[in-house]
PDB file of C-alpha atoms in Angstrom:
ATOM      1  CA  UNK A 274      64.169 -10.436  54.298  1.00  0.00           C
ATOM      2  CA  UNK A 275      61.216 -11.071  52.103  1.00  0.00           C
ATOM      3  CA  UNK A 276      59.176  -8.700  54.255  1.00  0.00           C
ATOM      4  CA  UNK A 277      61.019  -5.845  52.800  1.00  0.00           C
ATOM      5  CA  UNK A 278      60.161  -6.566  49.088  1.00  0.00           C
ATOM      6  CA  UNK A 279      57.379  -4.147  49.165  1.00  0.00           C
ATOM      7  CA  UNK A 280      60.000  -1.267  48.809  1.00  0.00           C
ATOM      8  CA  UNK A 281      60.553   1.138  45.836  1.00  0.00           C
ATOM      9  CA  UNK A 282      63.968   1.943  44.442  1.00  0.00           C
ATOM     10  CA  UNK A 283      64.238   5.229  42.488  1.00  0.00           C
ATOM     11  CA  UNK A 284      67.493   5.516  40.261  1.00  0.00           C
ATOM     12  CA  UNK A 285      68.622   8.592  38.589  1.00  0.00           C
ATOM     13  CA  UNK A 286      71.843   9.029  36.665  1.00  0.00           C
ATOM     14  CA  UNK A 287      72.045   5.547  35.102  1.00  0.00           C
ATOM     15  CA  UNK A 288      73.576   7.598  32.386  1.00  0.00           C
ATOM     16  CA  UNK A 289      75.753  10.277  34.022  1.00  0.00           C
ATOM     17  CA  UNK A 290      74.991  13.199  31.593  1.00  0.00           C
ATOM     18  CA  UNK A 291      71.137  12.803  32.155  1.00  0.00           C
ATOM     19  CA  UNK A 292      71.089  15.424  35.010  1.00  0.00           C
ATOM     20  CA  UNK A 293      67.251  15.636  35.512  1.00  0.00           C
ATOM     21  CA  UNK A 294      66.746  12.695  37.871  1.00  0.00           C
ATOM     22  CA  UNK A 295      69.829  13.369  39.902  1.00  0.00           C
ATOM     23  CA  UNK A 296      68.861  16.909  40.462  1.00  0.00           C
ATOM     24  CA  UNK A 297      65.340  15.677  41.623  1.00  0.00           C
ATOM     25  CA  UNK A 298      67.187  13.412  44.076  1.00  0.00           C
ATOM     26  CA  UNK A 299      69.200  16.243  45.284  1.00  0.00           C
ATOM     27  CA  UNK A 300      66.161  18.391  45.898  1.00  0.00           C
ATOM     28  CA  UNK A 301      64.622  15.801  47.752  1.00  0.00           C
ATOM     29  CA  UNK A 302      67.764  15.386  50.045  1.00  0.00           C
ATOM     30  CA  UNK A 303      67.557  19.174  50.676  1.00  0.00           C
ATOM     31  CA  UNK A 304      63.731  19.041  51.090  1.00  0.00           C
ATOM     32  CA  UNK A 305      62.721  15.675  52.482  1.00  0.00           C
ATOM     33  CA  UNK A 306      59.076  16.713  52.635  1.00  0.00           C
ATOM     34  CA  UNK A 307      58.987  16.885  48.886  1.00  0.00           C
ATOM     35  CA  UNK A 308      59.065  13.088  48.529  1.00  0.00           C
ATOM     36  CA  UNK A 309      55.728  11.613  49.827  1.00  0.00           C
ATOM     37  CA  UNK A 310      55.958   7.865  48.915  1.00  0.00           C
ATOM     38  CA  UNK A 311      53.268   5.480  50.227  1.00  0.00           C
ATOM     39  CA  UNK A 312      56.163   2.845  50.355  1.00  0.00           C
ATOM     40  CA  UNK A 313      59.592   2.853  51.882  1.00  0.00           C
ATOM     41  CA  UNK A 314      61.661   4.231  49.328  1.00  0.00           C
ATOM     42  CA  UNK A 315      65.363   4.509  48.516  1.00  0.00           C
ATOM     43  CA  UNK A 316      66.953   6.773  46.003  1.00  0.00           C
ATOM     44  CA  UNK A 317      70.210   6.593  44.386  1.00  0.00           C
ATOM     45  CA  UNK A 318      72.576   7.589  41.623  1.00  0.00           C
ATOM     46  CA  UNK A 319      72.849   4.731  39.148  1.00  0.00           C
ATOM     47  CA  UNK A 320      76.383   5.665  37.869  1.00  0.00           C
ATOM     48  CA  UNK A 321      78.066   8.064  40.258  1.00  0.00           C
ATOM     49  CA  UNK A 322      81.397   8.126  38.606  1.00  0.00           C
ATOM     50  CA  UNK A 323      80.003   8.863  35.103  1.00  0.00           C
ATOM     51  CA  UNK A 324      77.689  11.519  36.802  1.00  0.00           C
ATOM     52  CA  UNK A 325      80.719  13.293  38.315  1.00  0.00           C
ATOM     53  CA  UNK A 326      82.480  13.360  34.994  1.00  0.00           C
ATOM     54  CA  UNK A 327      79.105  14.452  33.139  1.00  0.00           C
ATOM     55  CA  UNK A 328      79.518  11.557  30.764  1.00  0.00           C
ATOM     56  CA  UNK A 329      77.044   8.836  29.517  1.00  0.00           C
ATOM     57  CA  UNK A 330      79.277   6.326  30.907  1.00  0.00           C
ATOM     58  CA  UNK A 331      83.031   5.534  31.760  1.00  0.00           C
ATOM     59  CA  UNK A 332      83.819   2.111  30.166  1.00  0.00           C
ATOM     60  CA  UNK A 333      80.568   0.738  29.040  1.00  0.00           C
ATOM     61  CA  UNK A 334      76.789   1.672  29.168  1.00  0.00           C
ATOM     62  CA  UNK A 335      75.564   0.777  32.483  1.00  0.00           C
ATOM     63  CA  UNK A 336      72.152   0.168  31.196  1.00  0.00           C
ATOM     64  CA  UNK A 337      73.486  -2.776  29.216  1.00  0.00           C
ATOM     65  CA  UNK A 338      75.520  -4.260  32.022  1.00  0.00           C
ATOM     66  CA  UNK A 339      72.924  -6.197  34.132  1.00  0.00           C
ATOM     67  CA  UNK A 340      72.961  -9.562  32.114  1.00  0.00           C
ATOM     68  CA  UNK A 341      73.274 -12.690  34.361  1.00  0.00           C
ATOM     69  CA  UNK A 342      76.650 -13.527  32.431  1.00  0.00           C
ATOM     70  CA  UNK A 343      78.302 -10.209  33.316  1.00  0.00           C
ATOM     71  CA  UNK A 344      76.882 -10.154  36.779  1.00  0.00           C
ATOM     72  CA  UNK A 345      78.305 -13.679  37.428  1.00  0.00           C
ATOM     73  CA  UNK A 346      81.892 -12.751  36.014  1.00  0.00           C
ATOM     74  CA  UNK A 347      83.383 -11.580  39.119  1.00  0.00           C
ATOM     75  CA  UNK A 348      86.704 -11.257  37.209  1.00  0.00           C
ATOM     76  CA  UNK A 349      85.382  -8.432  34.985  1.00  0.00           C
ATOM     77  CA  UNK A 350      86.974  -5.207  35.751  1.00  0.00           C
ATOM     78  CA  UNK A 351      84.840  -2.894  33.672  1.00  0.00           C
ATOM     79  CA  UNK A 352      83.685  -0.189  36.018  1.00  0.00           C
ATOM     80  CA  UNK A 353      79.824  -0.232  34.978  1.00  0.00           C
ATOM     81  CA  UNK A 354      79.792  -4.126  35.461  1.00  0.00           C
ATOM     82  CA  UNK A 355      81.200  -3.636  38.960  1.00  0.00           C
ATOM     83  CA  UNK A 356      78.581  -0.900  39.567  1.00  0.00           C
ATOM     84  CA  UNK A 357      75.810  -3.052  38.412  1.00  0.00           C
ATOM     85  CA  UNK A 358      76.888  -5.856  40.626  1.00  0.00           C
ATOM     86  CA  UNK A 359      77.153  -3.356  43.574  1.00  0.00           C
ATOM     87  CA  UNK A 360      73.448  -2.302  42.842  1.00  0.00           C
ATOM     88  CA  UNK A 361      72.087  -5.738  42.742  1.00  0.00           C
ATOM     89  CA  UNK A 362      73.858  -7.172  45.691  1.00  0.00           C
ATOM     90  CA  UNK A 363      72.653  -3.942  47.654  1.00  0.00           C
ATOM     91  CA  UNK A 364      69.039  -3.725  46.495  1.00  0.00           C
ATOM     92  CA  UNK A 365      68.215  -6.674  44.266  1.00  0.00           C
ATOM     93  CA  UNK A 366      65.687  -9.271  45.470  1.00  0.00           C
ATOM     94  CA  UNK A 367      68.603 -11.224  46.984  1.00  0.00           C
ATOM     95  CA  UNK A 368      70.714  -8.312  48.046  1.00  0.00           C
ATOM     96  CA  UNK A 369      71.451  -6.944  51.529  1.00  0.00           C
ATOM     97  CA  UNK A 370      68.572  -4.352  51.474  1.00  0.00           C
ATOM     98  CA  UNK A 371      66.182  -5.835  48.928  1.00  0.00           C
ATOM     99  CA  UNK A 372      63.540  -3.955  47.030  1.00  0.00           C
ATOM    100  CA  UNK A 373      60.746  -5.208  44.893  1.00  0.00           C
ATOM    101  CA  UNK A 374      60.145  -2.286  42.621  1.00  0.00           C
ATOM    102  CA  UNK A 375      62.585  -0.092  40.700  1.00  0.00           C
ATOM    103  CA  UNK A 376      61.925   3.082  38.460  1.00  0.00           C
ATOM    104  CA  UNK A 377      64.961   3.892  36.367  1.00  0.00           C
ATOM    105  CA  UNK A 378      64.496   7.640  35.479  1.00  0.00           C
ATOM    106  CA  UNK A 379      66.116   8.766  32.072  1.00  0.00           C
ATOM    107  CA  UNK A 380      65.788  11.695  29.778  1.00  0.00           C
ATOM    108  CA  UNK A 381      66.091  11.795  25.947  1.00  0.00           C
ATOM    109  CA  UNK A 382      67.292  14.447  23.432  1.00  0.00           C
ATOM    110  CA  UNK A 383      64.445  13.116  21.234  1.00  0.00           C
ATOM    111  CA  UNK A 384      60.945  15.227  21.332  1.00  0.00           C
ATOM    112  CA  UNK A 385      58.838  12.360  22.807  1.00  0.00           C
ATOM    113  CA  UNK A 386      57.519  14.165  25.728  1.00  0.00           C
ATOM    114  CA  UNK A 387      56.978  11.719  28.828  1.00  0.00           C
ATOM    115  CA  UNK A 388      56.767   8.135  28.238  1.00  0.00           C
ATOM    116  CA  UNK A 389      57.140   4.828  30.075  1.00  0.00           C
ATOM    117  CA  UNK A 390      59.115   1.870  28.780  1.00  0.00           C
ATOM    118  CA  UNK A 391      58.665  -1.685  29.490  1.00  0.00           C
ATOM    119  CA  UNK A 392      61.747  -3.993  28.924  1.00  0.00           C
ATOM    120  CA  UNK A 393      59.938  -7.065  27.900  1.00  0.00           C
ATOM    121  CA  UNK A 394      56.327  -8.315  28.594  1.00  0.00           C
ATOM    122  CA  UNK A 395      56.502  -9.353  32.226  1.00  0.00           C
ATOM    123  CA  UNK A 396      52.778  -9.137  33.161  1.00  0.00           C
ATOM    124  CA  UNK A 397      53.580  -7.279  36.496  1.00  0.00           C
ATOM    125  CA  UNK A 398      55.494  -4.546  34.497  1.00  0.00           C
ATOM    126  CA  UNK A 399      52.671  -4.362  31.896  1.00  0.00           C
ATOM    127  CA  UNK A 400      50.101  -4.086  34.829  1.00  0.00           C
ATOM    128  CA  UNK A 401      51.991  -1.079  36.407  1.00  0.00           C
ATOM    129  CA  UNK A 402      52.496   0.509  32.906  1.00  0.00           C
ATOM    130  CA  UNK A 403      48.836   0.213  32.215  1.00  0.00           C
ATOM    131  CA  UNK A 404      48.015   1.903  35.604  1.00  0.00           C
ATOM    132  CA  UNK A 405      50.413   4.510  34.760  1.00  0.00           C
ATOM    133  CA  UNK A 406      48.912   5.128  31.330  1.00  0.00           C
ATOM    134  CA  UNK A 407      45.595   5.291  32.810  1.00  0.00           C
ATOM    135  CA  UNK A 408      46.452   7.772  35.339  1.00  0.00           C
ATOM    136  CA  UNK A 409      48.868  10.161  33.532  1.00  0.00           C
ATOM    137  CA  UNK A 410      48.190   9.448  29.908  1.00  0.00           C
ATOM    138  CA  UNK A 411      51.901   8.415  29.224  1.00  0.00           C
ATOM    139  CA  UNK A 412      52.547   6.595  26.081  1.00  0.00           C
ATOM    140  CA  UNK A 413      53.926   2.996  26.683  1.00  0.00           C
ATOM    141  CA  UNK A 414      56.753   1.919  24.661  1.00  0.00           C
ATOM    142  CA  UNK A 415      57.182  -1.920  24.808  1.00  0.00           C
ATOM    143  CA  UNK A 416      60.663  -2.757  24.091  1.00  0.00           C
ATOM    144  CA  UNK A 417      61.021  -6.673  23.430  1.00  0.00           C
ATOM    145  CA  UNK A 418      63.911  -8.434  24.692  1.00  0.00           C
ATOM    146  CA  UNK A 419      65.828 -10.427  22.239  1.00  0.00           C
ATOM    147  CA  UNK A 420      68.313 -12.768  24.219  1.00  0.00           C
ATOM    148  CA  UNK A 421      70.220 -13.186  20.688  1.00  0.00           C
ATOM    149  CA  UNK A 422      71.394  -9.545  21.065  1.00  0.00           C
ATOM    150  CA  UNK A 423      73.096  -9.306  24.440  1.00  0.00           C
ATOM    151  CA  UNK A 424      74.373  -5.852  23.572  1.00  0.00           C
ATOM    152  CA  UNK A 425      70.781  -4.759  23.698  1.00  0.00           C
ATOM    153  CA  UNK A 426      69.799  -6.511  26.856  1.00  0.00           C
ATOM    154  CA  UNK A 427      71.186  -6.041  30.383  1.00  0.00           C
ATOM    155  CA  UNK A 428      68.702  -3.437  31.337  1.00  0.00           C
ATOM    156  CA  UNK A 429      68.727  -2.574  34.842  1.00  0.00           C
ATOM    157  CA  UNK A 430      65.017  -2.997  35.577  1.00  0.00           C
ATOM    158  CA  UNK A 431      65.081  -6.508  34.406  1.00  0.00           C
ATOM    159  CA  UNK A 432      67.098  -7.476  37.786  1.00  0.00           C
ATOM    160  CA  UNK A 433      64.171  -6.431  39.892  1.00  0.00           C
ATOM    161  CA  UNK A 434      60.798  -8.283  40.248  1.00  0.00           C
ATOM    162  CA  UNK A 435      59.046  -5.161  38.860  1.00  0.00           C
ATOM    163  CA  UNK A 436      60.607  -2.398  37.106  1.00  0.00           C
ATOM    164  CA  UNK A 437      59.828   0.364  34.593  1.00  0.00           C
ATOM    165  CA  UNK A 438      61.878   3.020  32.746  1.00  0.00           C
ATOM    166  CA  UNK A 439      60.817   6.565  32.649  1.00  0.00           C
ATOM    167  CA  UNK A 440      61.970   8.713  29.591  1.00  0.00           C
ATOM    168  CA  UNK A 441      61.292  12.459  29.360  1.00  0.00           C
ATOM    169  CA  UNK A 442      62.274  14.863  26.694  1.00  0.00           C
ATOM    170  CA  UNK A 443      63.404  16.609  24.804  1.00  0.00           C
ATOM    171  CA  UNK A 444      66.325  17.940  26.841  1.00  0.00           C
ATOM    172  CA  UNK A 445      70.001  18.496  25.958  1.00  0.00           C
ATOM    173  CA  UNK A 446      72.473  16.229  27.585  1.00  0.00           C
ATOM    174  CA  UNK A 447      74.504  17.562  30.668  1.00  0.00           C
ATOM    175  CA  UNK A 448      72.136  20.304  31.584  1.00  0.00           C
ATOM    176  CA  UNK A 449      69.281  20.723  34.273  1.00  0.00           C
ATOM    177  CA  UNK A 450      66.174  22.206  32.835  1.00  0.00           C
ATOM    178  CA  UNK A 451      63.631  23.269  35.090  1.00  0.00           C
ATOM    179  CA  UNK A 452      60.686  22.363  32.656  1.00  0.00           C
ATOM    180  CA  UNK A 453      62.030  18.877  32.201  1.00  0.00           C
ATOM    181  CA  UNK A 454      62.449  18.635  36.051  1.00  0.00           C
ATOM    182  CA  UNK A 455      58.634  19.505  36.377  1.00  0.00           C
ATOM    183  CA  UNK A 456      57.596  17.067  33.752  1.00  0.00           C
ATOM    184  CA  UNK A 457      59.716  14.216  35.328  1.00  0.00           C
ATOM    185  CA  UNK A 458      58.294  15.216  38.898  1.00  0.00           C
ATOM    186  CA  UNK A 459      54.584  15.046  37.576  1.00  0.00           C
ATOM    187  CA  UNK A 460      55.239  11.517  36.108  1.00  0.00           C
ATOM    188  CA  UNK A 461      56.866  10.414  39.578  1.00  0.00           C
ATOM    189  CA  UNK A 462      53.821  11.967  41.380  1.00  0.00           C
ATOM    190  CA  UNK A 463      51.611   9.831  38.999  1.00  0.00           C
ATOM    191  CA  UNK A 464      53.547   6.758  39.856  1.00  0.00           C
ATOM    192  CA  UNK A 465      53.227   7.378  43.629  1.00  0.00           C
ATOM    193  CA  UNK A 466      49.678   7.949  43.271  1.00  0.00           C
ATOM    194  CA  UNK A 467      49.232   4.642  41.399  1.00  0.00           C
ATOM    195  CA  UNK A 468      51.018   2.749  44.051  1.00  0.00           C
ATOM    196  CA  UNK A 469      49.002   4.557  46.897  1.00  0.00           C
ATOM    197  CA  UNK A 470      45.787   3.490  44.968  1.00  0.00           C
ATOM    198  CA  UNK A 471      47.107  -0.094  44.832  1.00  0.00           C
ATOM    199  CA  UNK A 472      47.761  -0.238  48.585  1.00  0.00           C
ATOM    200  CA  UNK A 473      44.456   1.257  49.350  1.00  0.00           C
ATOM    201  CA  UNK A 474      42.500  -1.056  47.044  1.00  0.00           C
ATOM    202  CA  UNK A 475      41.392   1.727  44.841  1.00  0.00           C
ATOM    203  CA  UNK A 476      43.456   0.461  41.768  1.00  0.00           C
ATOM    204  CA  UNK A 477      41.246  -0.642  38.726  1.00  0.00           C
ATOM    205  CA  UNK A 478      42.912  -2.050  35.778  1.00  0.00           C
ATOM    206  CA  UNK A 479      41.818  -0.501  32.614  1.00  0.00           C
ATOM    207  CA  UNK A 480      39.919  -2.916  30.065  1.00  0.00           C
ATOM    208  CA  UNK A 481      42.545  -2.073  27.437  1.00  0.00           C
ATOM    209  CA  UNK A 482      45.785  -0.227  26.955  1.00  0.00           C
ATOM    210  CA  UNK A 483      47.541   0.991  24.137  1.00  0.00           C
ATOM    211  CA  UNK A 484      51.236   0.216  23.572  1.00  0.00           C
ATOM    212  CA  UNK A 485      53.960   0.916  21.063  1.00  0.00           C
ATOM    213  CA  UNK A 486      55.609  -2.435  20.393  1.00  0.00           C
ATOM    214  CA  UNK A 487      59.147  -2.215  19.195  1.00  0.00           C
ATOM    215  CA  UNK A 488      59.779  -3.605  15.714  1.00  0.00           C
ATOM    216  CA  UNK A 489      63.182  -2.388  14.510  1.00  0.00           C
ATOM    217  CA  UNK A 490      65.766   0.235  14.612  1.00  0.00           C
ATOM    218  CA  UNK A 491      67.162   1.956  11.609  1.00  0.00           C
ATOM    219  CA  UNK A 492      70.789   3.381  11.151  1.00  0.00           C
ATOM    220  CA  UNK A 493      71.571   6.367   9.180  1.00  0.00           C
ATOM    221  CA  UNK A 494      72.692   5.894   5.616  1.00  0.00           C
ATOM    222  CA  UNK A 495      76.412   5.687   5.551  1.00  0.00           C
ATOM    223  CA  UNK A 496      79.188   5.611   3.042  1.00  0.00           C
ATOM    224  CA  UNK A 497      81.820   2.961   2.622  1.00  0.00           C
ATOM    225  CA  UNK A 498      83.892   4.407   5.472  1.00  0.00           C
ATOM    226  CA  UNK A 499      80.807   4.403   7.858  1.00  0.00           C
ATOM    227  CA  UNK A 500      80.465   8.269   7.762  1.00  0.00           C
ATOM    228  CA  UNK A 501      77.041   9.425   8.303  1.00  0.00           C
ATOM    229  CA  UNK A 502      75.548  10.918   5.061  1.00  0.00           C
ATOM    230  CA  UNK A 503      72.131  11.926   5.984  1.00  0.00           C
ATOM    231  CA  UNK A 504      69.758  13.609   8.340  1.00  0.00           C
ATOM    232  CA  UNK A 505      65.971  13.139   9.246  1.00  0.00           C
ATOM    233  CA  UNK A 506      63.972  14.577   6.474  1.00  0.00           C
ATOM    234  CA  UNK A 507      62.772  18.241   7.400  1.00  0.00           C
ATOM    235  CA  UNK A 508      59.284  17.842   5.726  1.00  0.00           C
ATOM    236  CA  UNK A 509      57.701  16.189   8.948  1.00  0.00           C
ATOM    237  CA  UNK A 510      56.924  18.745  11.662  1.00  0.00           C
ATOM    238  CA  UNK A 511      56.995  16.156  14.236  1.00  0.00           C
ATOM    239  CA  UNK A 512      58.668  12.718  14.222  1.00  0.00           C
ATOM    240  CA  UNK A 513      57.915  10.788  17.498  1.00  0.00           C
ATOM    241  CA  UNK A 514      54.733   9.240  17.980  1.00  0.00           C
ATOM    242  CA  UNK A 515      53.478  10.150  14.426  1.00  0.00           C
ATOM    243  CA  UNK A 516      52.541   7.728  11.815  1.00  0.00           C
ATOM    244  CA  UNK A 517      55.215   7.033   9.077  1.00  0.00           C
ATOM    245  CA  UNK A 518      53.608   5.539   5.984  1.00  0.00           C
ATOM    246  CA  UNK A 519      55.587   3.503   3.199  1.00  0.00           C
ATOM    247  CA  UNK A 520      56.956   6.099   0.756  1.00  0.00           C
ATOM    248  CA  UNK A 521      56.899   9.075   3.053  1.00  0.00           C
ATOM    249  CA  UNK A 522      60.133  11.011   3.256  1.00  0.00           C
ATOM    250  CA  UNK A 523      62.633   9.526   5.767  1.00  0.00           C
ATOM    251  CA  UNK A 524      66.285  10.798   5.211  1.00  0.00           C
ATOM    252  CA  UNK A 525      67.592  13.938   3.516  1.00  0.00           C
ATOM    253  CA  UNK A 526      70.987  12.914   1.995  1.00  0.00           C
ATOM    254  CA  UNK A 527      73.999  15.189   1.909  1.00  0.00           C
ATOM    255  CA  UNK A 528      73.433  15.337  -1.880  1.00  0.00           C
ATOM    256  CA  UNK A 529      70.040  16.913  -1.431  1.00  0.00           C
ATOM    257  CA  UNK A 530      68.185  13.564  -2.438  1.00  0.00           C
ATOM    258  CA  UNK A 531      65.247  12.241  -0.443  1.00  0.00           C
ATOM    259  CA  UNK A 532      65.315   8.700   0.742  1.00  0.00           C
ATOM    260  CA  UNK A 533      61.686   7.431   1.425  1.00  0.00           C
ATOM    261  CA  UNK A 534      60.608   4.908   4.117  1.00  0.00           C
ATOM    262  CA  UNK A 535      60.568   1.425   2.442  1.00  0.00           C
ATOM    263  CA  UNK A 536      58.678  -0.573   4.934  1.00  0.00           C
ATOM    264  CA  UNK A 537      55.634  -2.648   4.260  1.00  0.00           C
ATOM    265  CA  UNK A 538      53.320  -1.140   6.869  1.00  0.00           C
ATOM    266  CA  UNK A 539      52.832   2.131   8.454  1.00  0.00           C
ATOM    267  CA  UNK A 540      54.919   2.532  11.833  1.00  0.00           C
ATOM    268  CA  UNK A 541      55.239   4.930  14.707  1.00  0.00           C
ATOM    269  CA  UNK A 542      58.696   6.188  15.123  1.00  0.00           C
ATOM    270  CA  UNK A 543      60.345   6.748  18.580  1.00  0.00           C
ATOM    271  CA  UNK A 544      63.591   7.926  19.934  1.00  0.00           C
ATOM    272  CA  UNK A 545      64.227   9.994  16.644  1.00  0.00           C
ATOM    273  CA  UNK A 546      67.650  11.649  16.447  1.00  0.00           C
ATOM    274  CA  UNK A 547      68.527  10.581  19.993  1.00  0.00           C
ATOM    275  CA  UNK A 548      71.890  11.840  20.485  1.00  0.00           C
ATOM    276  CA  UNK A 549      73.501   9.057  22.674  1.00  0.00           C
ATOM    277  CA  UNK A 550      72.243   6.337  19.848  1.00  0.00           C
ATOM    278  CA  UNK A 551      74.682   7.750  17.196  1.00  0.00           C
ATOM    279  CA  UNK A 552      77.339   5.238  18.798  1.00  0.00           C
ATOM    280  CA  UNK A 553      74.893   2.495  18.660  1.00  0.00           C
ATOM    281  CA  UNK A 554      74.222   3.094  15.052  1.00  0.00           C
ATOM    282  CA  UNK A 555      70.276   4.063  15.565  1.00  0.00           C
ATOM    283  CA  UNK A 556      68.850   6.921  13.998  1.00  0.00           C
ATOM    284  CA  UNK A 557      65.317   6.090  15.117  1.00  0.00           C
ATOM    285  CA  UNK A 558      63.193   3.131  16.288  1.00  0.00           C
ATOM    286  CA  UNK A 559      59.942   2.008  14.711  1.00  0.00           C
ATOM    287  CA  UNK A 560      57.055   0.587  16.703  1.00  0.00           C
ATOM    288  CA  UNK A 561      53.596  -0.712  15.922  1.00  0.00           C
ATOM    289  CA  UNK A 562      50.665   0.675  17.738  1.00  0.00           C
ATOM    290  CA  UNK A 563      48.470  -2.072  19.395  1.00  0.00           C
ATOM    291  CA  UNK A 564      45.595  -2.152  21.696  1.00  0.00           C
ATOM    292  CA  UNK A 565      45.968  -5.003  24.296  1.00  0.00           C
ATOM    293  CA  UNK A 566      44.229  -6.345  27.363  1.00  0.00           C
ATOM    294  CA  UNK A 567      46.378  -5.844  30.458  1.00  0.00           C
ATOM    295  CA  UNK A 568      47.267  -9.213  32.042  1.00  0.00           C
ATOM    296  CA  UNK A 569      45.020  -9.746  35.037  1.00  0.00           C
ATOM    297  CA  UNK A 570      47.648 -11.793  36.610  1.00  0.00           C
ATOM    298  CA  UNK A 571      49.949  -8.693  36.451  1.00  0.00           C
ATOM    299  CA  UNK A 572      47.882  -6.769  38.847  1.00  0.00           C
ATOM    300  CA  UNK A 573      47.838  -9.747  41.252  1.00  0.00           C
ATOM    301  CA  UNK A 574      51.451  -9.964  41.105  1.00  0.00           C
ATOM    302  CA  UNK A 575      51.916  -6.148  41.717  1.00  0.00           C
ATOM    303  CA  UNK A 576      49.570  -6.135  44.618  1.00  0.00           C
ATOM    304  CA  UNK A 577      51.134  -9.208  46.209  1.00  0.00           C
ATOM    305  CA  UNK A 578      54.727  -7.495  45.749  1.00  0.00           C
ATOM    306  CA  UNK A 579      53.564  -4.223  47.277  1.00  0.00           C
ATOM    307  CA  UNK A 580      52.009  -6.106  50.267  1.00  0.00           C
ATOM    308  CA  UNK A 581      54.608  -8.512  51.109  1.00  0.00           C
TER     309      UNK A 581
END
């Protein structure tokens, strides 16, 4: 079935309380002419059970369930692990209906606008992200995979030969907001235009691309019982994608005291005050802004994948 690998899988609702992408898929089903993809395209709800319950997940975050160990463990009865296995068995490169590319569509409560996330540094992912950055101007967040932290691995996109994560915000969990729908649709149109240019030979890789490389995540200050005792400092008019310097105000404590950022270098925060990260002990993530040369081999791999 290798001839089918040049197919695109669009996933919405990997987190069941993120309603934007499922709404777009619902509109496409009602109005098929709205989806004009240059590739054979399949759409699906990532976590239908959580989506039906309007919850992020039922047993476990689906977007951490795609590790090789979990997928191999056929005795595991965690519902999201079973669902991950279903998706890979159906649409993965060795599945019944293989797809080569996947876009996992998310929203965030953080005021990040529209951005694209690469999970790791696979050349083919970086190439597609570079083309997206060039076409739409979306920031690229490079989340580095640390195999020593399995709880932060297991991302859906890693199970496909090429995969990106789309993040659009801010929007509250559990609602459909038309402005966020339109921003997400614009990003999708940009992706489809990029793929169209690849197929017609018009795609040209930019000489450089700007990325925000993940460095670390910070938890909220907490007391001995684990109770959160701070919020983000109000003196910054904007948190996401803006420079945070050593000594800048970071947290405002319940006592009224200010806690400053103690790092050794300026950083660019992202996912600031993301509601779903409270359970993960993450107040914000820190990145370093870098300029890199997109890997030429990545574009070659992307074109081969699209045309196979």
